[in-house]
Tab-separated table of C-alpha atoms in Angstrom:
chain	number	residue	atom	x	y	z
N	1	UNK	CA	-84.559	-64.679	51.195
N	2	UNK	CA	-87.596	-65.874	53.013
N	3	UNK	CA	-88.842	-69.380	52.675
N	4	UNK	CA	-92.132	-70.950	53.403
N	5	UNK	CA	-93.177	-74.215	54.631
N	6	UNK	CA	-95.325	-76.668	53.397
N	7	UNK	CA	-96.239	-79.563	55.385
N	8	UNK	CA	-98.232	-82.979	53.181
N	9	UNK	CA	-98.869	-86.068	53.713
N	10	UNK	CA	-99.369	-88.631	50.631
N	11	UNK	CA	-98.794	-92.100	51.645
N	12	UNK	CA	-95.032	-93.146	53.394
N	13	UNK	CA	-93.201	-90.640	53.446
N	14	UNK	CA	-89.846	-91.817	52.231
N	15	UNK	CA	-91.906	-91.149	48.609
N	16	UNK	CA	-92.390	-87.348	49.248
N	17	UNK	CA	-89.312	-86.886	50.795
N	18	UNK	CA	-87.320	-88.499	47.703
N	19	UNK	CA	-89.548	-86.601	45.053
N	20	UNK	CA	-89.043	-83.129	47.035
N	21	UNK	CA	-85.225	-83.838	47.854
N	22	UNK	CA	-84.548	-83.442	44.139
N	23	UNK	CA	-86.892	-80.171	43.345
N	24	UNK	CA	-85.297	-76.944	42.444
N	25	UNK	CA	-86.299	-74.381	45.123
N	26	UNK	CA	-86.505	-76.896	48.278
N	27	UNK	CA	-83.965	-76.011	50.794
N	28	UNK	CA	-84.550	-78.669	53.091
N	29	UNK	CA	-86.944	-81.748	53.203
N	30	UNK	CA	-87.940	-83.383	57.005
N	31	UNK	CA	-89.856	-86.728	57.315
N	32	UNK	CA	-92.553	-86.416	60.432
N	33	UNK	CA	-95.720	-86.646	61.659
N	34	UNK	CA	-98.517	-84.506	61.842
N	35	UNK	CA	-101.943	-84.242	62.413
N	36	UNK	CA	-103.030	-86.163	66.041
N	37	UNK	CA	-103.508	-85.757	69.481
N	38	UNK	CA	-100.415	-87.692	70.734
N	39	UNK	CA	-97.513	-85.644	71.954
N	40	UNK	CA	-94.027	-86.657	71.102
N	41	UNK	CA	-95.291	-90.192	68.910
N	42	UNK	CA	-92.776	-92.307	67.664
N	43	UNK	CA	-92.746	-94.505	64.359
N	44	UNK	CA	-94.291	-97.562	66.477
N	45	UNK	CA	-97.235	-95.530	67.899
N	46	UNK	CA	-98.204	-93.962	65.113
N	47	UNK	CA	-98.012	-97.339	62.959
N	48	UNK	CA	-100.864	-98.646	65.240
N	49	UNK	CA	-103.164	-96.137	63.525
N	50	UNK	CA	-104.588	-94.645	66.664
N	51	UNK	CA	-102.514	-91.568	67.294
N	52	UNK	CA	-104.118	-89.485	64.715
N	53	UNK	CA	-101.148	-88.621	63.281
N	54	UNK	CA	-100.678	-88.997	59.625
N	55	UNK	CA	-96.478	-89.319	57.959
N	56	UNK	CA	-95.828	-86.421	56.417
N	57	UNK	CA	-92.892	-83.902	55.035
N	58	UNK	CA	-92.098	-80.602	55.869
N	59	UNK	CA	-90.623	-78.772	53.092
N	60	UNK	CA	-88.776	-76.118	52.835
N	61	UNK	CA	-88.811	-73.802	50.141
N	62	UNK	CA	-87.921	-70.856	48.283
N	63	UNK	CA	-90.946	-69.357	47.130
N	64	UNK	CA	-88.950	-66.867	44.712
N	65	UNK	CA	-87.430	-69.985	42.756
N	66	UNK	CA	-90.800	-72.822	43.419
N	67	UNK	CA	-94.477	-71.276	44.043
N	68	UNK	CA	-96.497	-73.076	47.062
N	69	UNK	CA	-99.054	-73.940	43.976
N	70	UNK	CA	-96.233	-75.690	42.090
N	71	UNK	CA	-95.164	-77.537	45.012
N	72	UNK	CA	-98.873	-78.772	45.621
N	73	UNK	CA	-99.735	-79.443	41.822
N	74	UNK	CA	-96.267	-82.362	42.259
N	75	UNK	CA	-97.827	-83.609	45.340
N	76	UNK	CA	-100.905	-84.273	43.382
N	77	UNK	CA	-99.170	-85.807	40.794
N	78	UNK	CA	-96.202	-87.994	42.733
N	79	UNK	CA	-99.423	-89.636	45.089
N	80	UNK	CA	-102.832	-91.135	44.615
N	81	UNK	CA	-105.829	-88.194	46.104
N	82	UNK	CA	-108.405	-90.821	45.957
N	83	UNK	CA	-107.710	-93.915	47.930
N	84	UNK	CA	-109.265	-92.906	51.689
N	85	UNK	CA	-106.434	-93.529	53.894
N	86	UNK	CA	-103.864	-95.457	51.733
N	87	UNK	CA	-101.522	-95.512	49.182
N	88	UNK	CA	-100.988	-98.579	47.274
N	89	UNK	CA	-100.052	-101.363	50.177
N	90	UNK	CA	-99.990	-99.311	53.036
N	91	UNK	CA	-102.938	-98.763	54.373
N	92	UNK	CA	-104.187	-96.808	57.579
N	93	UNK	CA	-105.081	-93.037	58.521
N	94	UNK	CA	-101.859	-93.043	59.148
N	95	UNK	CA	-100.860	-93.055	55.332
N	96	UNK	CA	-103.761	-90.735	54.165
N	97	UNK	CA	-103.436	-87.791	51.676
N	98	UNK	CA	-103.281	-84.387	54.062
N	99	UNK	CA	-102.307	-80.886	53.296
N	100	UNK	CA	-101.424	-79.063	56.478
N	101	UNK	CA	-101.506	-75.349	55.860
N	102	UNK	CA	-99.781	-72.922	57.533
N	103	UNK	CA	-101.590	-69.671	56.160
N	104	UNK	CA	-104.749	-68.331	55.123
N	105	UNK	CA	-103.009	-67.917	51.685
N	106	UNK	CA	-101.777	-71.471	51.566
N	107	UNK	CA	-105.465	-72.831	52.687
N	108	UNK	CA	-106.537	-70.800	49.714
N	109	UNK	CA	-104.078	-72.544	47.430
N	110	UNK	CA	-104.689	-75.169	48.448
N	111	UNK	CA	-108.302	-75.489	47.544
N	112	UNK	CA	-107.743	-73.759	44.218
N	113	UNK	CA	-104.871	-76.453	43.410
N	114	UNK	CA	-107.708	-79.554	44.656
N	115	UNK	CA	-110.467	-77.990	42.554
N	116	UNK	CA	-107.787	-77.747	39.491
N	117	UNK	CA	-107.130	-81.269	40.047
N	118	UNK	CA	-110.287	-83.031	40.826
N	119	UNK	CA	-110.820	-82.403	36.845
N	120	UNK	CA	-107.688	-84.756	36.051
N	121	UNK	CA	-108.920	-88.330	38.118
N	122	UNK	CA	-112.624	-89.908	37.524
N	123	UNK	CA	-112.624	-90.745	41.247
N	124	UNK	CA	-113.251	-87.961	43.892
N	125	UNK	CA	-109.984	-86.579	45.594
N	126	UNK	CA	-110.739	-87.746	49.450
N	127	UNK	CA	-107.571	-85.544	50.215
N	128	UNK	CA	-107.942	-83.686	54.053
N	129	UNK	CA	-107.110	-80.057	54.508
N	130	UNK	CA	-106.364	-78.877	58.019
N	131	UNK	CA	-104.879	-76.482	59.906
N	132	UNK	CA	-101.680	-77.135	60.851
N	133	UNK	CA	-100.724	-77.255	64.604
N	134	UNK	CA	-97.461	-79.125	65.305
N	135	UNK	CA	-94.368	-81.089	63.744
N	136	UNK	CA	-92.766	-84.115	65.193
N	137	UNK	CA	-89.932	-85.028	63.240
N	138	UNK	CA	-89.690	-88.822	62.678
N	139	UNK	CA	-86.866	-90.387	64.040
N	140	UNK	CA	-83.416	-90.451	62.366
N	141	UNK	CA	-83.315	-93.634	60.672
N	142	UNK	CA	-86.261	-92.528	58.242
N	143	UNK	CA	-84.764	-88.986	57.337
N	144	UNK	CA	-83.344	-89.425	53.659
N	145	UNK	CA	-83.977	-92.814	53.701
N	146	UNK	CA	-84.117	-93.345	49.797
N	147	UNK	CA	-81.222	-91.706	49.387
N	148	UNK	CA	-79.496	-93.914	52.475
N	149	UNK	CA	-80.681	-97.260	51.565
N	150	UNK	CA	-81.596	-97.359	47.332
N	151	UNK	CA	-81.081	-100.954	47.246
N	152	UNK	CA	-83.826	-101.429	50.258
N	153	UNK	CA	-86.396	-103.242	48.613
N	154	UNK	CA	-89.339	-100.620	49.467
N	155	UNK	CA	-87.347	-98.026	47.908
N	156	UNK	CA	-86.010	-100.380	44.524
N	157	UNK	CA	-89.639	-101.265	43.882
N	158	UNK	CA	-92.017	-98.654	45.530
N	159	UNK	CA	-90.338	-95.534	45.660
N	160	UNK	CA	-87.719	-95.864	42.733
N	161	UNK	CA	-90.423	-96.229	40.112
N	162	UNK	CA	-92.114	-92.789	41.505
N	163	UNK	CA	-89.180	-90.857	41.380
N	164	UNK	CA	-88.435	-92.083	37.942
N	165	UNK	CA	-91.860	-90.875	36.994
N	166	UNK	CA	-91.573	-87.253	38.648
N	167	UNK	CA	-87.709	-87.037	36.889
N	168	UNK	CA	-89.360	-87.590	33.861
N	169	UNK	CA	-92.262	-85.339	34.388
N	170	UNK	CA	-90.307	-82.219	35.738
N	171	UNK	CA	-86.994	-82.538	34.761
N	172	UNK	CA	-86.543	-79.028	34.255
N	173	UNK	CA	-87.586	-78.541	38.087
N	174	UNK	CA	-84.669	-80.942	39.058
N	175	UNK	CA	-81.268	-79.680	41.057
N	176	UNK	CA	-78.752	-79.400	39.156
């Protein structure tokens, strides 16, 4: 079995990694950053805003059990496309909404799954889509962090509340 990687960025991502933990299909789900011109940053540097880097998740996936186009179609759904370089109270390029393709294919998704979704909010999707270069996995402390600490306060009243929503939404998708 082959898998695929898809690499986003929608806000913190203790959110994406707690909505992608739980999806049918996902082998493995890393918190990380992505996207700047620092080598090596850390949680501190790249919570200055200056690094370019934004906090994303690389996921792992089977692509014979979860399609690249489903994957992206949740990420639209678990994260607000239309707030320039936030999501709810944290705010900074750091936080922004990024796809980081891997593949011509995925870059081709990728716009068909933005252009699909642009139809569903009345704002415009301000959502990035670059090429991706390099990984830096976050440090250990923030990987499976919701699942670690659910009675952190972030997670009771930020991330809880999404994950209820996407369990709702795609409870078929869920892991048994």
């Amino acid at each position: 079995m082959a898998t695929e990687v898809a690499t986003l960025g929608g806000g913190c991502f203790w959110c994406l990694e707690a909505v992608f933990q739980e999806l049918k299909g996902v082998e493995s789900v890393v918190s990380g950053y992505s996207g700047g011109h620092v080598e090596d940053p850390t949680y501190e540097t790249i919570s200055q805003g200056t690094t370019g880097h934004a906090e994303v998740v690389n996921v792992t996936f089977d692509p014979d059990v979860i399609s690249y186009h489903d994957i992206l179609r949740i990420f639209f759904i678990i994260h607000d496309p239309t707030t320039l370089n936030r999501q709810g109270n944290d705010v900074g390029p750091q936080y922004r909404s990024v796809i980081f393709y891997h593949t011509p294919e995925q870059e081709h998704v990728a716009r068909e799954v933005m252009n699909e979704t642009a139809m569903v909010w009345t704002a415009p999707i301000v959502t990035q889509l670059e090429a991706f270069t390099r990984f830096y996995p976050a440090e250990d402390y923030h990987q499976n962090f919701f699942r670690d600490n659910p009675e952190q306060g972030y997670c009771m009243f930020v991330i809880e509340p999404k994950v209820s929503q996407f369990r709702r939404l795609f409870f078929q998708r869920l892991k048994g």
